[in-house]
Amino acid sequence: MGQGFVRRLQRGAIALSVMTLGMMGHAGAEDGVIKIGAPLALSGGLASEGAKQKLAYDMWLERINALGGIDVGGVMMPVELITYDYQTDGKRAGQLAEKLIIDDKVDFLTAPFGSGHTKITAGVAERYGVPIIAVASSEPVHNQGYKNLFGTLAPSGGLIDGMLDLFTAKKPDLKKMAIYGRDDVFPKIMASLMSKAATARGIEVVYEELYPVGTLDHSAATVGMRAAKPDWIYVTGYTGDLVLVRKQMEEQGINAPIVTMITGPAYREFVENLGPLAENVTSATWWHYSADYSGDDVFGTTQAFYDAVVKASGEEPDYVHASSAAALIALQKAIETAGTLDRDAVRTALQNLDIETFYGPISFREDGLNDNRNLPIIQIQDGKPVILSPANLATAEMRLNQ
């Protein structure tokens, strides 16, 4: 017996083992309970976002179970949410996603916040044929050919186009731009997309750098941007990065008519940590509580969701809360449409989903991203985020820095 044959036999055995484990993991119908697995960053660098996800999940879970659960082919089935803290560690996120499928026998998965960790857990879900609902907007996560990945966020590119339209209209003489981005999946993509789009519109990118994850000293970048004298400073990263960059910009005496940070100003923590330094910083987001959406879901309206989050946490909701709750609503509606917990049937229902919710419309493109819509452009004014566009949501006029 040749070694080639043995290797082929071993690979076949491994594939059969994976397939068998996947079938063994799908036990919800036998238990009479729908099991949803959720790796969450409850500690580490993304703990704030993870806590928001968990709050949104728990709010949805309480309401759906109060109604008796999800209607599965005429049978009301309660929902169990099984969560683990993956400690903002990508490798651990993948391991826990596999544990949830094999050991906990979940029927479906949700992905952690953020594109990088979503990509890891989506790869696990794809191997086992488990639909996974994400809060990630990056095309390089959704262009892997995964059939089981669906995300409630619209594509990142929509944020870029909206900002360019608004800012060039507000400042027609906008000619020079500085771009400074975190070298990580989503922030890097947002920096790259902006560089290409700005250049295509005739805006000169006079400074462009990426900074490594964990960078604490941004002085070289702030000095470089100050020397370039841009009309628009555009920085990407997560909230802690952006707070630090903004403080170091102040220390170096750097400013510009437009300062944008993606997506810090969408979060309460950004303003709380910066105080007056947050004023006039612009950003973009996927959802804002001033929108007026309604739908046939456990929250019903944007206002009702806002009130529920404030009551539960004392905080105003942001897009992380909203898109996370919307993810479970989308899964719920797909299960109800399918009338079964069969993963193939639920996957097909997700692919064909077209619903209105408190979060807004949800329908998935072929790559699993939520179809693009008018995404809010925001600015911190008088310590609060206000909406600059689209026109039907706008609550204030844009301010330029002097």
Short mmCIF file of C-alpha atoms in Angstrom, two decimals, residues 14-329:
data_model
loop_
_atom_site.label_atom_id
_atom_site.label_comp_id
_atom_site.label_asym_id
_atom_site.label_seq_id
_atom_site.Cartn_x
_atom_site.Cartn_y
_atom_site.Cartn_z
CA ILE A 14 -10.58 13.46 8.69
CA ALA A 15 -13.21 14.87 6.33
CA LEU A 16 -15.71 12.21 7.41
CA SER A 17 -14.94 12.96 11.06
CA VAL A 18 -15.54 16.70 10.57
CA MET A 19 -18.80 16.03 8.74
CA THR A 20 -19.98 13.62 11.43
CA LEU A 21 -19.11 16.05 14.22
CA GLY A 22 -21.03 18.77 12.41
CA MET A 23 -24.13 16.57 12.19
CA MET A 24 -23.80 15.54 15.82
CA GLY A 25 -23.61 19.22 16.84
CA HIS A 26 -27.02 20.05 15.31
CA ALA A 27 -29.23 18.81 18.12
CA GLY A 28 -31.68 21.66 18.73
CA ALA A 29 -34.73 19.88 17.35
CA GLU A 30 -34.09 16.87 19.61
CA ASP A 31 -33.70 19.05 22.72
CA GLY A 32 -36.73 21.19 21.99
CA VAL A 33 -34.53 24.29 22.35
CA ILE A 34 -32.88 26.47 19.71
CA LYS A 35 -29.23 26.89 20.65
CA ILE A 36 -27.29 29.92 19.41
CA GLY A 37 -23.56 30.18 20.14
CA ALA A 38 -21.83 33.51 20.66
CA PRO A 39 -18.09 34.02 21.16
CA LEU A 40 -17.87 37.49 22.73
CA ALA A 41 -14.99 39.81 23.63
CA LEU A 42 -15.94 40.36 27.26
CA SER A 43 -12.34 41.20 28.20
CA GLY A 44 -9.36 42.60 26.32
CA GLY A 45 -9.21 45.39 23.79
CA LEU A 46 -12.73 44.97 22.38
CA ALA A 47 -14.45 44.41 25.75
CA SER A 48 -16.57 47.56 25.37
CA GLU A 49 -17.95 46.38 22.03
CA GLY A 50 -18.38 42.85 23.37
CA ALA A 51 -20.42 44.14 26.32
CA LYS A 52 -22.68 46.03 23.92
CA GLN A 53 -23.20 42.90 21.85
CA LYS A 54 -24.09 40.88 24.94
CA LEU A 55 -26.53 43.50 26.18
CA ALA A 56 -28.30 43.55 22.80
CA TYR A 57 -28.41 39.76 22.65
CA ASP A 58 -29.78 39.49 26.18
CA MET A 59 -32.48 42.08 25.48
CA TRP A 60 -33.59 40.19 22.37
CA LEU A 61 -33.43 36.83 24.20
CA GLU A 62 -35.58 38.04 27.09
CA ARG A 63 -38.23 39.36 24.74
CA ILE A 64 -38.34 36.41 22.36
CA ASN A 65 -38.59 33.87 25.17
CA ALA A 66 -41.29 35.95 26.85
CA LEU A 67 -43.31 35.31 23.69
CA GLY A 68 -42.69 31.56 23.99
CA GLY A 69 -39.67 31.44 21.70
CA ILE A 70 -39.45 31.19 17.92
CA ASP A 71 -42.23 29.67 15.83
CA VAL A 72 -40.63 26.69 14.07
CA GLY A 73 -43.20 25.12 11.76
CA GLY A 74 -46.02 25.81 14.19
CA VAL A 75 -44.10 24.78 17.30
CA MET A 76 -42.90 27.48 19.69
CA MET A 77 -39.32 26.70 20.68
CA PRO A 78 -37.45 28.63 23.40
CA VAL A 79 -33.98 29.96 22.65
CA GLU A 80 -30.79 29.32 24.61
CA LEU A 81 -27.84 31.65 24.04
CA ILE A 82 -24.48 30.06 24.89
CA THR A 83 -21.65 32.56 25.25
CA TYR A 84 -17.93 32.42 25.98
CA ASP A 85 -15.39 35.20 26.50
CA TYR A 86 -12.75 34.89 23.80
CA GLN A 87 -10.72 37.67 25.46
CA THR A 88 -10.22 39.63 22.22
CA ASP A 89 -7.91 36.86 21.01
CA GLY A 90 -8.56 35.80 17.41
CA LYS A 91 -7.17 32.27 17.81
CA ARG A 92 -9.30 31.71 20.90
CA ALA A 93 -12.36 33.01 19.02
CA GLY A 94 -11.89 30.28 16.42
CA GLN A 95 -11.38 27.61 19.07
CA LEU A 96 -14.52 28.64 20.94
CA ALA A 97 -16.58 28.72 17.75
CA GLU A 98 -15.57 25.10 17.17
CA LYS A 99 -16.33 24.20 20.79
CA LEU A 100 -19.78 25.72 20.48
CA ILE A 101 -20.50 23.60 17.42
CA ILE A 102 -18.99 20.31 18.61
CA ASP A 103 -19.41 20.32 22.39
CA ASP A 104 -22.37 22.62 22.96
CA LYS A 105 -24.17 21.45 19.84
CA VAL A 106 -25.45 24.87 18.85
CA ASP A 107 -27.71 25.21 15.85
CA PHE A 108 -26.38 28.59 14.70
CA LEU A 109 -23.62 31.07 15.53
CA THR A 110 -23.12 34.79 15.90
CA ALA A 111 -19.72 36.30 15.11
CA PRO A 112 -17.66 38.55 17.40
CA PHE A 113 -17.53 42.27 16.77
CA GLY A 114 -14.98 43.36 14.18
CA SER A 115 -13.91 42.17 10.77
CA GLY A 116 -10.73 40.32 11.74
CA HIS A 117 -12.32 38.05 14.33
CA THR A 118 -15.44 37.63 12.22
CA LYS A 119 -13.26 36.27 9.42
CA ILE A 120 -11.78 33.66 11.76
CA THR A 121 -15.08 32.43 13.20
CA ALA A 122 -16.76 32.52 9.80
CA GLY A 123 -14.09 30.13 8.51
CA VAL A 124 -14.95 27.70 11.30
CA ALA A 125 -18.67 28.03 10.64
CA GLU A 126 -18.11 27.39 6.94
CA ARG A 127 -16.26 24.13 7.62
CA TYR A 128 -19.21 22.80 9.59
CA GLY A 129 -21.96 24.29 7.42
CA VAL A 130 -23.34 26.46 10.24
CA PRO A 131 -25.02 29.79 9.39
CA ILE A 132 -23.29 32.64 11.26
CA ILE A 133 -24.62 36.18 11.70
CA ALA A 134 -22.01 38.91 11.93
CA VAL A 135 -21.48 42.59 12.71
CA ALA A 136 -18.75 43.26 10.14
CA SER A 137 -18.79 45.48 7.07
CA SER A 138 -15.51 44.71 5.29
CA GLU A 139 -15.73 43.26 1.81
CA PRO A 140 -12.49 41.23 2.29
CA VAL A 141 -14.31 39.31 5.03
CA HIS A 142 -17.38 38.73 2.91
CA ASN A 143 -15.59 37.97 -0.37
CA GLN A 144 -14.15 34.64 0.77
CA GLY A 145 -16.93 32.68 -0.93
CA TYR A 146 -18.54 31.75 2.40
CA LYS A 147 -22.12 30.60 1.93
CA ASN A 148 -22.94 30.69 5.66
CA LEU A 149 -21.83 34.24 6.54
CA PHE A 150 -24.39 37.04 6.81
CA GLY A 151 -23.84 40.51 8.29
CA THR A 152 -26.25 43.25 9.31
CA LEU A 153 -23.84 46.08 8.51
CA ALA A 154 -23.86 47.68 5.06
CA PRO A 155 -20.60 47.67 3.05
CA SER A 156 -17.84 49.99 4.21
CA GLY A 157 -17.64 51.74 0.86
CA GLY A 158 -20.97 53.46 1.46
CA LEU A 159 -19.44 55.36 4.37
CA ILE A 160 -16.60 56.68 2.18
CA ASP A 161 -18.81 57.95 -0.63
CA GLY A 162 -21.17 59.71 1.75
CA MET A 163 -18.37 61.60 3.49
CA LEU A 164 -16.73 62.68 0.23
CA ASP A 165 -20.03 63.96 -1.15
CA LEU A 166 -20.84 65.96 1.97
CA PHE A 167 -17.40 67.34 2.79
CA THR A 168 -16.49 68.47 -0.72
CA ALA A 169 -19.85 70.23 -0.95
CA LYS A 170 -19.25 71.94 2.40
CA LYS A 171 -15.65 72.90 1.53
CA PRO A 172 -15.33 73.21 -2.25
CA ASP A 173 -11.67 74.21 -1.97
CA LEU A 174 -10.75 70.95 -0.21
CA LYS A 175 -7.48 69.99 -1.90
CA LYS A 176 -5.20 68.12 0.53
CA MET A 177 -5.80 65.17 2.81
CA ALA A 178 -3.86 63.21 5.45
CA ILE A 179 -4.73 59.55 6.08
CA TYR A 180 -3.56 57.64 9.14
CA GLY A 181 -4.90 54.13 9.70
CA ARG A 182 -4.53 51.20 12.04
CA ASP A 183 -2.93 48.17 10.34
CA ASP A 184 -5.86 45.88 11.08
CA VAL A 185 -8.61 44.48 8.86
CA PHE A 186 -11.43 47.04 9.06
CA PRO A 187 -9.39 50.19 9.83
CA LYS A 188 -6.88 49.35 7.09
CA ILE A 189 -9.64 48.83 4.55
CA MET A 190 -11.27 52.12 5.48
CA ALA A 191 -7.94 53.92 5.06
CA SER A 192 -7.27 52.26 1.70
CA LEU A 193 -10.77 52.91 0.36
CA MET A 194 -10.57 56.57 1.32
CA SER A 195 -7.15 57.00 -0.28
CA LYS A 196 -8.37 55.60 -3.59
CA ALA A 197 -11.68 57.44 -3.55
CA ALA A 198 -10.18 60.80 -2.56
CA THR A 199 -7.49 60.54 -5.23
CA ALA A 200 -10.14 59.69 -7.83
CA ARG A 201 -11.91 62.95 -6.94
CA GLY A 202 -8.77 65.01 -7.36
CA ILE A 203 -7.89 65.36 -3.67
CA GLU A 204 -4.15 65.07 -3.05
CA VAL A 205 -3.22 62.62 -0.28
CA VAL A 206 -0.26 64.50 1.22
CA TYR A 207 0.33 62.09 4.12
CA GLU A 208 -0.53 58.37 4.31
CA GLU A 209 0.68 55.90 6.93
CA LEU A 210 -0.48 52.80 8.79
CA TYR A 211 0.29 52.26 12.48
CA PRO A 212 0.72 48.83 14.12
CA VAL A 213 -1.88 47.43 16.52
CA GLY A 214 -0.93 48.49 20.05
CA THR A 215 0.83 51.73 19.07
CA LEU A 216 0.91 54.20 21.98
CA ASP A 217 3.12 56.93 20.53
CA HIS A 218 1.67 58.67 17.48
CA SER A 219 3.92 61.73 17.68
CA ALA A 220 5.81 60.96 14.46
CA ALA A 221 2.51 60.81 12.59
CA THR A 222 1.11 63.96 14.13
CA VAL A 223 4.30 65.86 13.31
CA GLY A 224 4.19 64.52 9.75
CA MET A 225 0.57 65.53 9.31
CA ARG A 226 1.22 69.00 10.72
CA ALA A 227 4.04 69.53 8.18
CA ALA A 228 1.75 68.42 5.32
CA LYS A 229 -0.88 71.07 6.22
CA PRO A 230 -3.92 69.05 5.07
CA ASP A 231 -7.44 70.40 4.71
CA TRP A 232 -8.79 67.09 5.99
CA ILE A 233 -7.29 64.70 8.54
CA TYR A 234 -8.77 61.20 8.36
CA VAL A 235 -7.85 58.62 11.02
CA THR A 236 -9.07 55.03 11.36
CA GLY A 237 -8.83 52.65 14.31
CA TYR A 238 -10.74 51.58 17.37
CA THR A 239 -11.89 53.92 20.12
CA GLY A 240 -8.78 53.69 22.31
CA ASP A 241 -6.51 54.43 19.34
CA LEU A 242 -8.55 57.40 18.22
CA VAL A 243 -8.74 58.97 21.66
CA LEU A 244 -4.96 58.72 21.93
CA VAL A 245 -4.33 60.15 18.45
CA ARG A 246 -6.68 63.07 19.09
CA LYS A 247 -4.92 63.92 22.37
CA GLN A 248 -1.51 63.77 20.72
CA MET A 249 -2.75 65.95 17.87
CA GLU A 250 -3.62 68.57 20.48
CA GLU A 251 -0.19 68.24 22.10
CA GLN A 252 1.48 68.84 18.74
CA GLY A 253 -0.80 71.74 17.89
CA ILE A 254 -2.18 70.08 14.76
CA ASN A 255 -5.62 70.82 13.38
CA ALA A 256 -7.44 71.00 10.05
CA PRO A 257 -10.78 72.36 8.82
CA ILE A 258 -12.08 68.78 8.82
CA VAL A 259 -11.02 66.05 11.26
CA THR A 260 -12.60 62.62 10.79
CA MET A 261 -12.16 59.54 12.96
CA ILE A 262 -13.61 56.17 12.02
CA THR A 263 -15.65 55.20 13.97
CA GLY A 264 -14.92 56.62 17.42
CA PRO A 265 -17.43 59.50 17.54
CA ALA A 266 -20.24 56.94 17.17
CA TYR A 267 -19.42 55.77 20.71
CA ARG A 268 -20.24 57.51 23.98
CA GLU A 269 -16.77 56.52 25.27
CA PHE A 270 -15.09 58.71 22.65
CA VAL A 271 -16.72 61.91 23.91
CA GLU A 272 -16.38 60.96 27.57
CA ASN A 273 -12.63 60.43 27.20
CA LEU A 274 -11.95 63.53 25.11
CA GLY A 275 -14.36 66.14 26.39
CA PRO A 276 -13.86 69.40 24.41
CA LEU A 277 -11.28 67.74 22.14
CA ALA A 278 -14.10 65.69 20.61
CA GLU A 279 -15.83 68.83 19.32
CA ASN A 280 -16.37 68.99 15.54
CA VAL A 281 -14.80 65.56 14.93
CA THR A 282 -16.76 63.90 12.14
CA SER A 283 -17.38 60.24 11.48
CA ALA A 284 -19.77 57.83 9.83
CA THR A 285 -21.90 55.11 11.29
CA TRP A 286 -24.29 52.39 10.19
CA TRP A 287 -27.19 53.44 12.43
CA HIS A 288 -28.22 56.28 14.68
CA TYR A 289 -31.00 56.33 17.25
CA SER A 290 -32.56 59.47 15.79
CA ALA A 291 -33.68 57.44 12.78
CA ASP A 292 -37.34 56.53 12.62
CA TYR A 293 -37.62 52.89 11.59
CA SER A 294 -40.28 50.36 12.49
CA GLY A 295 -40.82 46.68 11.89
CA ASP A 296 -42.42 43.44 12.99
CA ASP A 297 -39.81 42.50 15.58
CA VAL A 298 -39.53 42.26 19.37
CA PHE A 299 -38.62 45.96 19.65
CA GLY A 300 -40.94 47.34 16.99
CA THR A 301 -39.49 50.83 16.58
CA THR A 302 -36.18 52.67 16.82
CA GLN A 303 -37.54 54.67 19.75
CA ALA A 304 -38.57 51.54 21.63
CA PHE A 305 -35.09 50.06 21.16
CA TYR A 306 -33.51 53.31 22.35
CA ASP A 307 -35.69 53.33 25.46
CA ALA A 308 -34.90 49.67 26.18
CA VAL A 309 -31.11 50.17 26.00
CA VAL A 310 -31.24 53.30 28.16
CA LYS A 311 -33.35 51.48 30.75
CA ALA A 312 -31.07 48.42 30.77
CA SER A 313 -27.72 50.22 30.79
CA GLY A 314 -28.18 53.92 31.40
CA GLU A 315 -26.44 54.51 28.05
CA GLU A 316 -27.69 55.66 24.68
CA PRO A 317 -27.40 52.92 22.05
CA ASP A 318 -24.98 53.03 19.14
CA TYR A 319 -24.70 50.96 15.99
CA VAL A 320 -23.01 48.07 17.82
CA HIS A 321 -26.04 47.61 20.07
CA ALA A 322 -28.47 47.98 17.18
CA SER A 323 -26.74 45.83 14.57
CA SER A 324 -26.21 43.05 17.14
CA ALA A 325 -29.88 42.95 18.08
CA ALA A 326 -30.77 43.10 14.39
CA ALA A 327 -28.55 40.07 13.73
CA LEU A 328 -30.65 37.87 15.99
CA ILE A 329 -33.86 39.31 14.56
#
